[in-house]
Coordinates of C-alpha atoms in Angstrom, one line a residue:
M1 CA -147.8 142.8 -12.4
G2 CA -144.2 144.2 -12.4
R3 CA -144.5 146.0 -9.5
I4 CA -145.9 143.4 -7.6
F5 CA -142.8 141.1 -8.6
A6 CA -140.7 144.0 -7.7
I7 CA -141.6 144.4 -4.0
I8 CA -142.1 140.2 -3.2
S9 CA -138.4 140.3 -4.8
S10 CA -137.1 142.7 -2.5
V11 CA -139.2 141.4 0.7
L12 CA -137.8 138.1 -0.1
G13 CA -134.3 138.9 -0.7
S14 CA -134.1 140.8 2.3
I15 CA -135.2 137.4 4.2
I16 CA -133.4 134.8 2.0
G17 CA -129.8 135.1 3.4
A18 CA -126.8 133.2 4.3
G19 CA -128.8 130.9 6.4
F20 CA -131.7 130.2 4.2
S21 CA -129.8 129.9 0.8
T22 CA -127.1 127.4 2.0
G23 CA -129.9 125.3 4.0
Q24 CA -128.0 125.7 7.8
E25 CA -130.7 127.8 9.0
I26 CA -133.6 126.2 8.0
F27 CA -131.9 122.8 9.6
Y28 CA -131.4 124.5 12.8
F29 CA -134.8 125.5 13.2
F30 CA -137.0 123.1 11.4
S31 CA -135.5 119.9 9.9
Q32 CA -134.6 118.7 13.6
F33 CA -138.0 118.3 14.2
K34 CA -138.4 115.5 11.4
E35 CA -141.6 115.0 10.0
T36 CA -143.4 117.2 11.8
S37 CA -141.6 120.4 10.5
I38 CA -143.9 121.6 8.6
F39 CA -146.4 122.4 11.5
Y40 CA -143.5 124.7 12.6
I41 CA -142.8 125.9 9.1
S42 CA -146.7 127.1 8.8
L43 CA -146.7 128.8 11.8
S44 CA -143.3 130.3 11.1
S45 CA -144.9 131.4 7.3
I46 CA -148.3 132.8 8.9
L47 CA -146.2 134.9 12.2
I48 CA -143.9 136.7 9.0
L49 CA -147.3 137.4 7.7
L50 CA -148.7 138.7 10.7
I51 CA -145.5 140.5 12.0
L52 CA -145.1 142.4 8.5
L53 CA -148.4 143.9 8.1
Y54 CA -148.6 144.8 11.7
L55 CA -144.9 146.8 11.1
M56 CA -146.5 148.3 7.6
D57 CA -149.2 150.1 9.5
I58 CA -147.8 150.7 12.7
K59 CA -146.8 154.6 14.1
I60 CA -144.8 155.2 17.0
K61 CA -145.7 158.1 18.6
S62 CA -143.9 157.4 21.9
R63 CA -140.2 159.2 21.5
V64 CA -139.0 156.5 23.9
I65 CA -140.5 153.6 22.3
L66 CA -139.2 154.7 18.8
N67 CA -135.5 155.1 19.9
I68 CA -135.8 151.6 21.5
F69 CA -137.2 150.6 18.3
R70 CA -134.3 152.5 16.6
A71 CA -131.6 151.0 18.4
Y72 CA -133.0 147.5 17.8
I73 CA -132.7 148.0 14.3
L74 CA -129.3 149.2 14.5
L75 CA -128.2 146.2 16.8
F76 CA -130.2 143.6 14.8
S77 CA -128.5 145.1 11.3
I78 CA -124.9 145.1 13.0
I79 CA -125.1 141.7 14.0
T80 CA -126.9 140.3 10.5
L81 CA -124.1 141.7 9.0
I82 CA -121.3 140.4 10.8
V83 CA -123.4 137.2 10.0
M84 CA -123.5 138.0 6.7
F85 CA -120.3 138.7 6.0
S86 CA -118.5 135.9 7.7
A87 CA -121.3 133.6 5.6
F88 CA -119.6 135.4 2.0
G89 CA -116.0 134.2 3.3
Q90 CA -117.0 131.0 4.5
L91 CA -118.9 130.0 1.5
G92 CA -115.6 131.1 -0.9
E93 CA -113.2 129.1 1.4
E94 CA -115.5 126.0 1.5
F95 CA -116.6 126.0 -2.0
L96 CA -113.8 127.6 -4.2
G97 CA -110.5 127.1 -2.0
V98 CA -110.0 131.1 -1.7
S99 CA -109.0 132.5 2.0
R100 CA -112.7 133.2 3.9
Y101 CA -110.7 136.9 4.5
I102 CA -110.8 138.0 0.8
F103 CA -114.3 137.2 0.2
T104 CA -115.5 138.3 2.9
L105 CA -113.8 141.9 1.8
L106 CA -115.3 140.9 -1.6
C107 CA -118.2 141.1 -0.1
F108 CA -118.3 145.1 1.4
I109 CA -116.7 146.1 -1.9
L110 CA -119.6 144.5 -4.4
S111 CA -122.0 145.5 -1.2
I112 CA -121.3 149.1 -1.2
A113 CA -120.9 149.7 -4.6
I114 CA -124.5 148.0 -5.2
F115 CA -126.0 150.1 -2.4
K116 CA -124.4 153.4 -3.4
H117 CA -126.9 153.4 -6.6
G118 CA -129.9 153.5 -4.3
L119 CA -133.3 151.6 -4.0
L120 CA -133.5 150.9 -7.4
A121 CA -130.5 148.7 -7.7
V122 CA -131.3 147.0 -4.5
V123 CA -134.7 146.2 -5.8
N124 CA -133.2 145.0 -9.6
I125 CA -131.0 142.6 -7.8
N126 CA -133.2 141.0 -5.5
K127 CA -135.6 140.3 -8.8
V128 CA -132.6 138.4 -10.3
V129 CA -131.6 136.5 -7.8
V130 CA -135.2 135.5 -5.9
S131 CA -136.0 134.4 -9.7
I132 CA -132.4 132.2 -9.7
L133 CA -133.3 131.0 -6.4
I134 CA -136.8 129.7 -6.8
I135 CA -135.9 127.9 -10.6
T136 CA -133.1 126.7 -9.1
V137 CA -134.1 124.7 -5.6
S138 CA -137.6 123.9 -7.5
F139 CA -135.5 122.5 -10.5
I140 CA -133.6 120.4 -8.3
F141 CA -136.4 119.2 -6.3
L142 CA -138.5 118.2 -8.8
R143 CA -135.3 116.0 -10.6
S144 CA -134.8 114.2 -7.2
V145 CA -138.1 113.2 -7.1
H146 CA -138.4 111.6 -10.5
K147 CA -135.1 110.4 -9.1
N148 CA -137.0 108.7 -6.0
E149 CA -134.5 110.5 -4.1
I150 CA -136.3 112.7 -2.0
I151 CA -138.4 111.0 0.9
F152 CA -141.7 113.4 1.9
Q153 CA -141.4 114.5 5.3
F154 CA -145.2 114.3 5.4
E155 CA -145.5 110.3 4.5
S156 CA -145.8 109.4 8.6
L157 CA -147.5 112.8 9.2
K158 CA -150.1 112.3 11.6
Y159 CA -152.5 115.4 10.8
A160 CA -152.8 116.4 14.3
L161 CA -150.4 118.5 17.0
P162 CA -147.4 116.8 17.9
K163 CA -147.6 116.6 21.3
N164 CA -144.5 118.4 22.5
F165 CA -145.6 121.0 19.7
F166 CA -145.7 123.8 22.5
Q167 CA -142.5 122.9 23.8
H168 CA -140.8 123.8 20.9
L169 CA -143.0 127.1 19.7
T170 CA -139.6 128.7 20.7
F171 CA -138.0 127.9 17.4
P172 CA -140.9 129.4 14.7
L173 CA -141.1 132.5 16.9
L174 CA -137.3 133.0 16.9
Y175 CA -137.6 132.5 13.2
S176 CA -140.4 134.6 12.1
A177 CA -139.5 137.4 14.6
Y178 CA -135.8 137.8 13.1
N179 CA -137.0 137.4 9.6
S180 CA -139.6 139.9 9.8
L181 CA -137.6 142.7 11.4
L182 CA -135.4 141.9 8.8
A183 CA -137.3 142.5 6.1
F184 CA -139.2 145.6 8.3
P185 CA -136.1 148.3 6.8
V186 CA -136.5 147.1 3.0
V187 CA -140.7 147.0 3.2
N188 CA -140.6 150.7 5.2
G189 CA -138.2 152.0 2.5
L190 CA -140.5 150.5 -0.2
K191 CA -143.3 152.5 1.5
E192 CA -142.2 155.5 -0.6
R193 CA -141.9 154.1 -4.3
F194 CA -145.1 152.0 -4.0
H195 CA -149.0 152.1 -3.3
K196 CA -149.9 150.2 0.7
E197 CA -151.7 148.2 -1.4
E198 CA -149.4 146.5 -3.6
I199 CA -146.9 146.0 -0.7
K200 CA -150.2 144.4 1.6
L201 CA -150.6 141.9 -1.5
S202 CA -146.9 141.6 -2.1
I203 CA -146.1 140.6 1.8
V204 CA -149.2 138.0 1.4
I205 CA -147.6 136.3 -1.5
S206 CA -144.4 136.4 0.0
S207 CA -145.2 134.6 3.1
I208 CA -146.9 131.6 0.7
L209 CA -143.4 131.4 -1.0
I210 CA -141.2 131.3 2.4
F211 CA -143.7 128.7 2.8
L212 CA -143.2 126.8 -0.1
L213 CA -139.4 127.2 -0.3
L214 CA -138.8 126.4 3.3
N215 CA -141.1 122.9 3.1
I216 CA -139.3 122.4 -0.5
I217 CA -135.6 122.9 1.1
N218 CA -136.3 121.1 4.3
T219 CA -137.9 118.2 2.7
I220 CA -134.3 117.5 0.3
L221 CA -132.6 118.3 3.8
L222 CA -134.0 115.4 5.5
S223 CA -134.0 112.8 2.3
K224 CA -130.1 113.4 2.6
S225 CA -128.4 112.3 5.8
S226 CA -125.5 112.6 4.7
I227 CA -125.2 116.3 4.2
Q228 CA -126.6 117.2 7.5
N229 CA -123.0 117.7 9.4
S230 CA -122.1 120.4 6.8
Q231 CA -122.0 124.1 7.6
M232 CA -124.0 124.5 4.3
P233 CA -126.1 121.4 3.5
L234 CA -128.3 122.7 1.0
L235 CA -124.8 123.6 -1.4
K236 CA -124.0 119.4 -0.8
A237 CA -127.6 118.5 -1.7
E238 CA -126.8 118.6 -5.7
K239 CA -123.9 116.4 -7.2
S240 CA -124.1 118.0 -10.4
V241 CA -121.6 120.1 -10.8
F242 CA -123.5 122.6 -12.9
F243 CA -126.0 122.9 -10.5
Q244 CA -123.7 122.9 -7.8
F245 CA -122.1 125.9 -9.3
I246 CA -125.5 127.7 -9.6
L247 CA -126.6 127.1 -5.8
V248 CA -123.4 128.4 -4.8
A249 CA -123.6 131.3 -7.0
S250 CA -127.3 132.0 -5.7
A251 CA -125.8 131.4 -2.0
F252 CA -123.3 134.7 -3.0
L253 CA -125.8 136.9 -4.3
E254 CA -128.4 135.9 -1.4
I255 CA -126.0 137.0 0.9
L256 CA -125.4 140.5 -0.7
T257 CA -129.2 140.8 -0.7
T258 CA -129.3 140.3 3.0
V259 CA -126.5 142.8 3.4
L260 CA -128.3 145.3 1.2
A261 CA -131.5 144.9 3.7
N262 CA -129.2 145.7 6.4
Y263 CA -127.8 148.6 5.2
M264 CA -130.8 150.1 5.1
G265 CA -131.5 148.6 8.5
L266 CA -128.2 151.2 9.2
C267 CA -130.0 154.2 7.6
Y268 CA -133.4 153.6 9.1
S269 CA -131.7 153.7 12.8
I270 CA -128.8 156.5 11.7
K271 CA -128.7 159.6 9.8
N272 CA -125.2 160.0 9.6
S273 CA -123.5 158.7 6.6
K274 CA -120.2 158.8 8.0
V275 CA -121.2 156.7 11.1
E276 CA -122.6 154.6 8.8
F277 CA -119.9 153.7 7.3
F278 CA -118.0 153.4 10.8
V279 CA -120.7 150.7 11.8
I280 CA -120.4 149.3 8.7
I281 CA -116.3 148.7 9.2
I282 CA -116.8 147.6 12.8
S283 CA -119.2 145.1 11.3
L284 CA -116.7 143.6 8.7
L285 CA -114.0 142.8 11.3
L286 CA -116.2 140.8 13.2
G287 CA -117.1 138.7 10.0
F288 CA -114.1 137.2 10.0
N289 CA -115.2 134.4 13.2
Q290 CA -116.6 131.1 11.8
F291 CA -120.2 131.2 10.1
Q292 CA -121.7 128.3 12.0
V293 CA -120.7 129.6 15.3
L294 CA -122.2 133.4 14.4
L295 CA -125.4 131.7 12.8
R296 CA -126.5 129.8 15.7
K297 CA -125.7 132.1 18.8
L298 CA -126.6 135.3 17.2
Y299 CA -129.4 134.2 15.4
S300 CA -131.0 133.0 18.6
L301 CA -130.1 136.3 21.0
M302 CA -131.9 138.5 17.9
G303 CA -134.7 136.4 17.7
Y304 CA -135.6 136.7 21.7
I305 CA -134.6 140.7 22.1
G306 CA -136.8 140.5 18.6
L307 CA -139.9 138.9 20.3
G308 CA -139.6 141.7 23.3
I309 CA -139.4 144.6 20.6
I310 CA -142.5 143.2 18.9
V311 CA -143.9 142.8 22.7
M312 CA -143.3 145.8 23.4
L313 CA -145.1 147.5 20.3
S314 CA -148.1 145.8 20.4
L315 CA -148.7 146.7 23.7
S316 CA -147.8 150.2 22.9
T317 CA -150.6 150.2 20.5
L318 CA -152.9 148.7 23.0
L319 CA -152.8 151.7 25.2
S320 CA -152.5 154.2 22.5
K321 CA -156.0 152.6 21.4
D322 CA -157.7 152.4 24.9
R323 CA -156.4 156.0 25.4
M324 CA -158.2 156.8 22.3
L325 CA -161.7 155.2 23.0
K326 CA -161.3 156.9 26.4

């Protein structure tokens, strides 16, 4: 069970980043659909499960396709790093009143220090971060339910797909493609330390936890209209200073875990440590831009490219199977 928990934490830790922990990503991709959000969250969770299981077993035989895939992971890692560095700085400025430039640099220093200790250090910090997040969010949710501050999104839900469901499929598709590819380098790295069956079971459990966490956070956001204009709505959902402090501390740590996941993505795509460090420095400099603007523009862009990459890999797999049958 300890090994399973370590894998689950690593998978969740790579997905739970700035957008997730601050609520901005969930609000943008799901909360806008109000009581029908549960349909889109369900679809996204299922797609994340299927894509991760598919990527785990995939063997890319074509050198051209492999190079394209590595180039995407490289671009993906750079863009996500930029957003994460920006989020860390924005969080420090908004909640601690310190210049975001200082906190962006702090994110860089801490992440490099942790990553130098290898995969085990990444796994261990994820175990701590994911545990804190699940316990804190669950407690805030139950506390709000007890105080009758929560309006459940499924109170007015009709158990049938909304009429415009297929028009809005872009949102769950982008979300699942982006986050699955974000977790891929971590899952790929875990294959050297854990058995394949353990990783597959952990991916299934992780997908269930993602579904539960998305619904809990989404319900909190829908119930508190006053926080929806904030760049970090989830962190404004709790009035208690103590629990707000835990949420903010968790957000800092969760951003770090995603930065570490992207460092692993760079290692997958680049085999030269000096080039890796140069790319990280460029990402750091670009990360001084505004968090919300970066998240919404770059997230969707990478989601679209990610969908294309997944389709390309799927077609490549099908074609290679056809050749084998012949």
